[in-house]
């Protein structure tokens, strides 16, 4: 770990921008501590609830892998609610243990009841002196409180009232964990900033159904859950980039991070910190150390002395579909020496721009090519490109 990884996030100095997000791997003090010991810059213990909201989550299976056939999973659906540990235990013991890992502690608190309840919770957590920031969880897709949260207006109201109340009552930086279950996040992000939010976490998991067991006709998980892991990265990257371009507020990106390259992508899209959860659930805490060293080596190789050297550099290159459609067309080019005539590209060309010649070798008809790039993506030998 080197100083080049150090970041100032909403005024709090983190040893690196990689955060263990709020979920099962931070379910209590000992678990959270492991995240710190594995190298995370900050850890977010599982969302702490008010006594009134403390609820049981399903204990008859609540995690389901999403995959094609028997292949490696590309996503996961969970029906897990908030921490089932009573507030007193977090206050008396668990937060202190969490802090022992050497990472900053960001307290995720539930913010779905009456704002006074959220404030009372925040005050008690702040009084421990053990946490550095708050993350308001207004966005759990599993909770019944969010049945109507796809309505932007309704979401703005929750975000504004909860953020204002907690900001007025505490002195720590306050972030809002956004929902991705909306058509447009920008107005909600702007409203959160105007209400005093110091940062935004983008985002919580994508509301989903885990799938159907076709032998029994029953759903794998009989309640709607949250979709996480690599499959959601493009969805969350859209939101991170849209908010980063429109609202001037630090962003903690979370969704599908499994490699250091994912972290670099999110920083290039404007994030200041990046959280990960499913990767730790699939690969163990040691993935955090790999993420930290991978990011450090990348920055060294590129000569970046701080993440500010490359934060947001992708944003000016994101354009409108109209401008993109006006770019000069490209056509398929074949590098014959790389091609082994496997024929995979022939199946995916819908424009008759590829064919097998009399000698049995792949050849191109660039004049037919529509420049879609599907053959380029399909070729396992990088023999095709668009020029
Ligand atoms: C099993 C599980 C439990 C979760 N519990 C919480 C939670 O208590 N509070 C919260 O804010 N987010 C919770 N999340 C959402 C994660 O913090 C994160 O937003 C989401 O998993 C996307 O990141 P990922 O793709 O890296 O997993 C949970 C996610 C999972 C998989």
PDB file of N, CA and C in Angstrom, residues 67-132:
ATOM      1  N   UNK A  67     -26.967 -17.904 -13.234  1.00  0.00           N
ATOM      2  CA  UNK A  67     -25.961 -18.383 -14.197  1.00  0.00           C
ATOM      3  C   UNK A  67     -26.643 -19.013 -15.396  1.00  0.00           C
ATOM      4  N   UNK A  68     -25.864 -19.233 -16.468  1.00  0.00           N
ATOM      5  CA  UNK A  68     -26.361 -19.984 -17.610  1.00  0.00           C
ATOM      6  C   UNK A  68     -26.014 -21.439 -17.380  1.00  0.00           C
ATOM      7  N   UNK A  69     -27.017 -22.312 -17.299  1.00  0.00           N
ATOM      8  CA  UNK A  69     -26.744 -23.724 -17.082  1.00  0.00           C
ATOM      9  C   UNK A  69     -25.906 -23.920 -15.837  1.00  0.00           C
ATOM     10  N   UNK A  70     -24.803 -24.676 -15.976  1.00  0.00           N
ATOM     11  CA  UNK A  70     -23.981 -24.973 -14.816  1.00  0.00           C
ATOM     12  C   UNK A  70     -22.728 -24.095 -14.765  1.00  0.00           C
ATOM     13  N   UNK A  71     -22.723 -23.058 -15.605  1.00  0.00           N
ATOM     14  CA  UNK A  71     -21.529 -22.214 -15.657  1.00  0.00           C
ATOM     15  C   UNK A  71     -21.376 -21.366 -14.407  1.00  0.00           C
ATOM     16  N   UNK A  72     -20.230 -20.679 -14.321  1.00  0.00           N
ATOM     17  CA  UNK A  72     -19.964 -19.797 -13.186  1.00  0.00           C
ATOM     18  C   UNK A  72     -21.066 -18.734 -13.088  1.00  0.00           C
ATOM     19  N   UNK A  73     -21.446 -18.345 -11.875  1.00  0.00           N
ATOM     20  CA  UNK A  73     -22.495 -17.337 -11.747  1.00  0.00           C
ATOM     21  C   UNK A  73     -22.031 -15.975 -12.258  1.00  0.00           C
ATOM     22  N   UNK A  74     -22.987 -15.201 -12.787  1.00  0.00           N
ATOM     23  CA  UNK A  74     -22.657 -13.828 -13.171  1.00  0.00           C
ATOM     24  C   UNK A  74     -23.440 -12.822 -12.322  1.00  0.00           C
ATOM     25  N   UNK A  75     -24.297 -13.342 -11.463  1.00  0.00           N
ATOM     26  CA  UNK A  75     -25.033 -12.450 -10.574  1.00  0.00           C
ATOM     27  C   UNK A  75     -25.596 -13.242  -9.406  1.00  0.00           C
ATOM     28  N   UNK A  76     -26.189 -12.522  -8.461  1.00  0.00           N
ATOM     29  CA  UNK A  76     -26.749 -13.190  -7.282  1.00  0.00           C
ATOM     30  C   UNK A  76     -27.970 -12.390  -6.821  1.00  0.00           C
ATOM     31  N   UNK A  77     -29.005 -13.117  -6.439  1.00  0.00           N
ATOM     32  CA  UNK A  77     -30.188 -12.450  -5.865  1.00  0.00           C
ATOM     33  C   UNK A  77     -30.252 -12.810  -4.381  1.00  0.00           C
ATOM     34  N   UNK A  78     -30.514 -11.799  -3.545  1.00  0.00           N
ATOM     35  CA  UNK A  78     -30.649 -12.072  -2.113  1.00  0.00           C
ATOM     36  C   UNK A  78     -31.940 -11.485  -1.586  1.00  0.00           C
ATOM     37  N   UNK A  79     -32.463 -12.145  -0.561  1.00  0.00           N
ATOM     38  CA  UNK A  79     -33.637 -11.600   0.139  1.00  0.00           C
ATOM     39  C   UNK A  79     -33.265 -11.346   1.601  1.00  0.00           C
ATOM     40  N   UNK A  80     -32.126 -10.660   1.756  1.00  0.00           N
ATOM     41  CA  UNK A  80     -31.652 -10.387   3.116  1.00  0.00           C
ATOM     42  C   UNK A  80     -32.065  -8.980   3.520  1.00  0.00           C
ATOM     43  N   UNK A  81     -32.571  -8.844   4.731  1.00  0.00           N
ATOM     44  CA  UNK A  81     -32.947  -7.510   5.219  1.00  0.00           C
ATOM     45  C   UNK A  81     -31.772  -6.890   5.981  1.00  0.00           C
ATOM     46  N   UNK A  82     -32.075  -6.078   6.965  1.00  0.00           N
ATOM     47  CA  UNK A  82     -31.021  -5.351   7.681  1.00  0.00           C
ATOM     48  C   UNK A  82     -30.345  -6.241   8.719  1.00  0.00           C
ATOM     49  N   UNK A  83     -29.430  -5.647   9.483  1.00  0.00           N
ATOM     50  CA  UNK A  83     -28.776  -6.385  10.560  1.00  0.00           C
ATOM     51  C   UNK A  83     -29.832  -6.911  11.523  1.00  0.00           C
ATOM     52  N   UNK A  84     -29.667  -8.156  11.912  1.00  0.00           N
ATOM     53  CA  UNK A  84     -30.599  -8.704  12.901  1.00  0.00           C
ATOM     54  C   UNK A  84     -30.040  -8.536  14.316  1.00  0.00           C
ATOM     55  N   UNK A  85     -28.899  -7.863  14.398  1.00  0.00           N
ATOM     56  CA  UNK A  85     -28.299  -7.650  15.716  1.00  0.00           C
ATOM     57  C   UNK A  85     -28.885  -6.385  16.349  1.00  0.00           C
ATOM     58  N   UNK A  86     -29.346  -6.471  17.578  1.00  0.00           N
ATOM     59  CA  UNK A  86     -29.951  -5.293  18.203  1.00  0.00           C
ATOM     60  C   UNK A  86     -28.966  -4.119  18.289  1.00  0.00           C
ATOM     61  N   UNK A  87     -29.507  -2.936  18.225  1.00  0.00           N
ATOM     62  CA  UNK A  87     -28.707  -1.710  18.271  1.00  0.00           C
ATOM     63  C   UNK A  87     -27.732  -1.707  19.451  1.00  0.00           C
ATOM     64  N   UNK A  88     -28.220  -2.105  20.620  1.00  0.00           N
ATOM     65  CA  UNK A  88     -27.365  -2.054  21.826  1.00  0.00           C
ATOM     66  C   UNK A  88     -26.082  -2.849  21.631  1.00  0.00           C
ATOM     67  N   UNK A  89     -26.187  -3.972  20.940  1.00  0.00           N
ATOM     68  CA  UNK A  89     -24.979  -4.790  20.757  1.00  0.00           C
ATOM     69  C   UNK A  89     -23.983  -4.095  19.835  1.00  0.00           C
ATOM     70  N   UNK A  90     -24.510  -3.429  18.801  1.00  0.00           N
ATOM     71  CA  UNK A  90     -23.611  -2.645  17.937  1.00  0.00           C
ATOM     72  C   UNK A  90     -22.931  -1.549  18.752  1.00  0.00           C
ATOM     73  N   UNK A  91     -23.724  -0.881  19.589  1.00  0.00           N
ATOM     74  CA  UNK A  91     -23.183   0.249  20.345  1.00  0.00           C
ATOM     75  C   UNK A  91     -22.216  -0.204  21.435  1.00  0.00           C
ATOM     76  N   UNK A  92     -22.573  -1.270  22.143  1.00  0.00           N
ATOM     77  CA  UNK A  92     -21.780  -1.688  23.305  1.00  0.00           C
ATOM     78  C   UNK A  92     -20.512  -2.432  22.914  1.00  0.00           C
ATOM     79  N   UNK A  93     -20.535  -3.109  21.776  1.00  0.00           N
ATOM     80  CA  UNK A  93     -19.424  -4.031  21.499  1.00  0.00           C
ATOM     81  C   UNK A  93     -18.988  -4.042  20.049  1.00  0.00           C
ATOM     82  N   UNK A  94     -19.933  -4.233  19.136  1.00  0.00           N
ATOM     83  CA  UNK A  94     -19.575  -4.601  17.761  1.00  0.00           C
ATOM     84  C   UNK A  94     -18.865  -3.486  16.977  1.00  0.00           C
ATOM     85  N   UNK A  95     -19.293  -2.247  17.167  1.00  0.00           N
ATOM     86  CA  UNK A  95     -18.643  -1.162  16.405  1.00  0.00           C
ATOM     87  C   UNK A  95     -17.180  -1.023  16.817  1.00  0.00           C
ATOM     88  N   UNK A  96     -16.904  -1.222  18.101  1.00  0.00           N
ATOM     89  CA  UNK A  96     -15.509  -1.126  18.575  1.00  0.00           C
ATOM     90  C   UNK A  96     -14.665  -2.222  17.945  1.00  0.00           C
ATOM     91  N   UNK A  97     -15.232  -3.416  17.829  1.00  0.00           N
ATOM     92  CA  UNK A  97     -14.476  -4.520  17.207  1.00  0.00           C
ATOM     93  C   UNK A  97     -14.267  -4.220  15.722  1.00  0.00           C
ATOM     94  N   UNK A  98     -15.315  -3.704  15.070  1.00  0.00           N
ATOM     95  CA  UNK A  98     -15.211  -3.376  13.639  1.00  0.00           C
ATOM     96  C   UNK A  98     -14.054  -2.422  13.383  1.00  0.00           C
ATOM     97  N   UNK A  99     -13.887  -1.448  14.288  1.00  0.00           N
ATOM     98  CA  UNK A  99     -12.848  -0.421  14.099  1.00  0.00           C
ATOM     99  C   UNK A  99     -11.440  -0.985  14.284  1.00  0.00           C
ATOM    100  N   UNK A 100     -11.318  -2.152  14.917  1.00  0.00           N
ATOM    101  CA  UNK A 100      -9.992  -2.722  15.188  1.00  0.00           C
ATOM    102  C   UNK A 100      -9.248  -3.138  13.924  1.00  0.00           C
ATOM    103  N   UNK A 101      -9.962  -3.240  12.802  1.00  0.00           N
ATOM    104  CA  UNK A 101      -9.305  -3.672  11.562  1.00  0.00           C
ATOM    105  C   UNK A 101      -8.464  -2.589  10.915  1.00  0.00           C
ATOM    106  N   UNK A 102      -8.520  -1.368  11.436  1.00  0.00           N
ATOM    107  CA  UNK A 102      -7.671  -0.300  10.903  1.00  0.00           C
ATOM    108  C   UNK A 102      -8.304   0.493   9.769  1.00  0.00           C
ATOM    109  N   UNK A 103      -9.516   0.109   9.374  1.00  0.00           N
ATOM    110  CA  UNK A 103     -10.214   0.857   8.315  1.00  0.00           C
ATOM    111  C   UNK A 103     -11.155   1.862   8.965  1.00  0.00           C
ATOM    112  N   UNK A 104     -11.458   2.935   8.245  1.00  0.00           N
ATOM    113  CA  UNK A 104     -12.468   3.871   8.720  1.00  0.00           C
ATOM    114  C   UNK A 104     -13.817   3.141   8.758  1.00  0.00           C
ATOM    115  N   UNK A 105     -14.696   3.573   9.672  1.00  0.00           N
ATOM    116  CA  UNK A 105     -16.001   2.924   9.802  1.00  0.00           C
ATOM    117  C   UNK A 105     -17.098   3.887   9.339  1.00  0.00           C
ATOM    118  N   UNK A 106     -17.829   3.449   8.345  1.00  0.00           N
ATOM    119  CA  UNK A 106     -18.983   4.219   7.855  1.00  0.00           C
ATOM    120  C   UNK A 106     -20.229   3.482   8.347  1.00  0.00           C
ATOM    121  N   UNK A 107     -21.008   4.138   9.177  1.00  0.00           N
ATOM    122  CA  UNK A 107     -22.181   3.459   9.741  1.00  0.00           C
ATOM    123  C   UNK A 107     -23.353   3.570   8.774  1.00  0.00           C
ATOM    124  N   UNK A 108     -23.821   2.413   8.330  1.00  0.00           N
ATOM    125  CA  UNK A 108     -25.036   2.385   7.519  1.00  0.00           C
ATOM    126  C   UNK A 108     -26.216   2.288   8.472  1.00  0.00           C
ATOM    127  N   UNK A 109     -27.094   3.282   8.415  1.00  0.00           N
ATOM    128  CA  UNK A 109     -28.272   3.214   9.285  1.00  0.00           C
ATOM    129  C   UNK A 109     -29.536   3.246   8.430  1.00  0.00           C
ATOM    130  N   UNK A 110     -30.532   2.517   8.913  1.00  0.00           N
ATOM    131  CA  UNK A 110     -31.773   2.455   8.156  1.00  0.00           C
ATOM    132  C   UNK A 110     -32.465   3.814   8.242  1.00  0.00           C
ATOM    133  N   UNK A 111     -33.006   4.264   7.109  1.00  0.00           N
ATOM    134  CA  UNK A 111     -33.645   5.584   7.071  1.00  0.00           C
ATOM    135  C   UNK A 111     -34.962   5.461   6.328  1.00  0.00           C
ATOM    136  N   UNK A 112     -35.789   4.555   6.811  1.00  0.00           N
ATOM    137  CA  UNK A 112     -37.068   4.348   6.116  1.00  0.00           C
ATOM    138  C   UNK A 112     -38.271   4.574   7.013  1.00  0.00           C
ATOM    139  N   UNK A 113     -38.037   4.852   8.297  1.00  0.00           N
ATOM    140  CA  UNK A 113     -39.168   5.112   9.195  1.00  0.00           C
ATOM    141  C   UNK A 113     -39.381   6.611   9.340  1.00  0.00           C
ATOM    142  N   UNK A 114     -39.919   7.014  10.481  1.00  0.00           N
ATOM    143  CA  UNK A 114     -40.087   8.442  10.745  1.00  0.00           C
ATOM    144  C   UNK A 114     -38.698   9.064  10.874  1.00  0.00           C
ATOM    145  N   UNK A 115     -38.477  10.265  10.310  1.00  0.00           N
ATOM    146  CA  UNK A 115     -37.145  10.885  10.386  1.00  0.00           C
ATOM    147  C   UNK A 115     -36.645  11.022  11.830  1.00  0.00           C
ATOM    148  N   UNK A 116     -37.544  11.246  12.797  1.00  0.00           N
ATOM    149  CA  UNK A 116     -37.100  11.354  14.201  1.00  0.00           C
ATOM    150  C   UNK A 116     -36.437  10.065  14.663  1.00  0.00           C
ATOM    151  N   UNK A 117     -36.957   8.935  14.167  1.00  0.00           N
ATOM    152  CA  UNK A 117     -36.357   7.649  14.555  1.00  0.00           C
ATOM    153  C   UNK A 117     -34.952   7.529  13.974  1.00  0.00           C
ATOM    154  N   UNK A 118     -34.795   7.960  12.725  1.00  0.00           N
ATOM    155  CA  UNK A 118     -33.466   7.908  12.101  1.00  0.00           C
ATOM    156  C   UNK A 118     -32.496   8.803  12.865  1.00  0.00           C
ATOM    157  N   UNK A 119     -32.974   9.973  13.254  1.00  0.00           N
ATOM    158  CA  UNK A 119     -32.132  10.920  13.986  1.00  0.00           C
ATOM    159  C   UNK A 119     -31.701  10.319  15.328  1.00  0.00           C
ATOM    160  N   UNK A 120     -32.658   9.721  16.034  1.00  0.00           N
ATOM    161  CA  UNK A 120     -32.333   9.127  17.340  1.00  0.00           C
ATOM    162  C   UNK A 120     -31.275   8.037  17.164  1.00  0.00           C
ATOM    163  N   UNK A 121     -31.424   7.258  16.107  1.00  0.00           N
ATOM    164  CA  UNK A 121     -30.464   6.189  15.823  1.00  0.00           C
ATOM    165  C   UNK A 121     -29.081   6.785  15.518  1.00  0.00           C
ATOM    166  N   UNK A 122     -29.070   7.800  14.662  1.00  0.00           N
ATOM    167  CA  UNK A 122     -27.798   8.422  14.278  1.00  0.00           C
ATOM    168  C   UNK A 122     -27.084   9.000  15.497  1.00  0.00           C
ATOM    169  N   UNK A 123     -27.837   9.647  16.372  1.00  0.00           N
ATOM    170  CA  UNK A 123     -27.219  10.275  17.551  1.00  0.00           C
ATOM    171  C   UNK A 123     -26.569   9.235  18.457  1.00  0.00           C
ATOM    172  N   UNK A 124     -27.251   8.114  18.621  1.00  0.00           N
ATOM    173  CA  UNK A 124     -26.693   7.084  19.502  1.00  0.00           C
ATOM    174  C   UNK A 124     -25.444   6.468  18.885  1.00  0.00           C
ATOM    175  N   UNK A 125     -25.472   6.283  17.569  1.00  0.00           N
ATOM    176  CA  UNK A 125     -24.292   5.714  16.899  1.00  0.00           C
ATOM    177  C   UNK A 125     -23.136   6.715  16.957  1.00  0.00           C
ATOM    178  N   UNK A 126     -23.422   7.988  16.695  1.00  0.00           N
ATOM    179  CA  UNK A 126     -22.359   9.004  16.720  1.00  0.00           C
ATOM    180  C   UNK A 126     -21.736   9.117  18.115  1.00  0.00           C
ATOM    181  N   UNK A 127     -22.586   8.970  19.149  1.00  0.00           N
ATOM    182  CA  UNK A 127     -22.108   9.123  20.525  1.00  0.00           C
ATOM    183  C   UNK A 127     -21.055   8.088  20.913  1.00  0.00           C
ATOM    184  N   UNK A 128     -20.966   6.990  20.166  1.00  0.00           N
ATOM    185  CA  UNK A 128     -19.939   5.987  20.488  1.00  0.00           C
ATOM    186  C   UNK A 128     -18.543   6.534  20.168  1.00  0.00           C
ATOM    187  N   UNK A 129     -18.477   7.519  19.283  1.00  0.00           N
ATOM    188  CA  UNK A 129     -17.173   8.053  18.865  1.00  0.00           C
ATOM    189  C   UNK A 129     -16.401   7.073  17.999  1.00  0.00           C
ATOM    190  N   UNK A 130     -17.060   6.037  17.524  1.00  0.00           N
ATOM    191  CA  UNK A 130     -16.364   4.969  16.790  1.00  0.00           C
ATOM    192  C   UNK A 130     -16.582   5.035  15.283  1.00  0.00           C
ATOM    193  N   UNK A 131     -17.456   5.902  14.829  1.00  0.00           N
ATOM    194  CA  UNK A 131     -17.727   5.925  13.384  1.00  0.00           C
ATOM    195  C   UNK A 131     -17.304   7.273  12.790  1.00  0.00           C
ATOM    196  N   UNK A 132     -16.935   7.216  11.514  1.00  0.00           N
ATOM    197  CA  UNK A 132     -16.384   8.398  10.842  1.00  0.00           C
ATOM    198  C   UNK A 132     -17.385   9.085   9.928  1.00  0.00           C
TER     199      UNK A 132
END
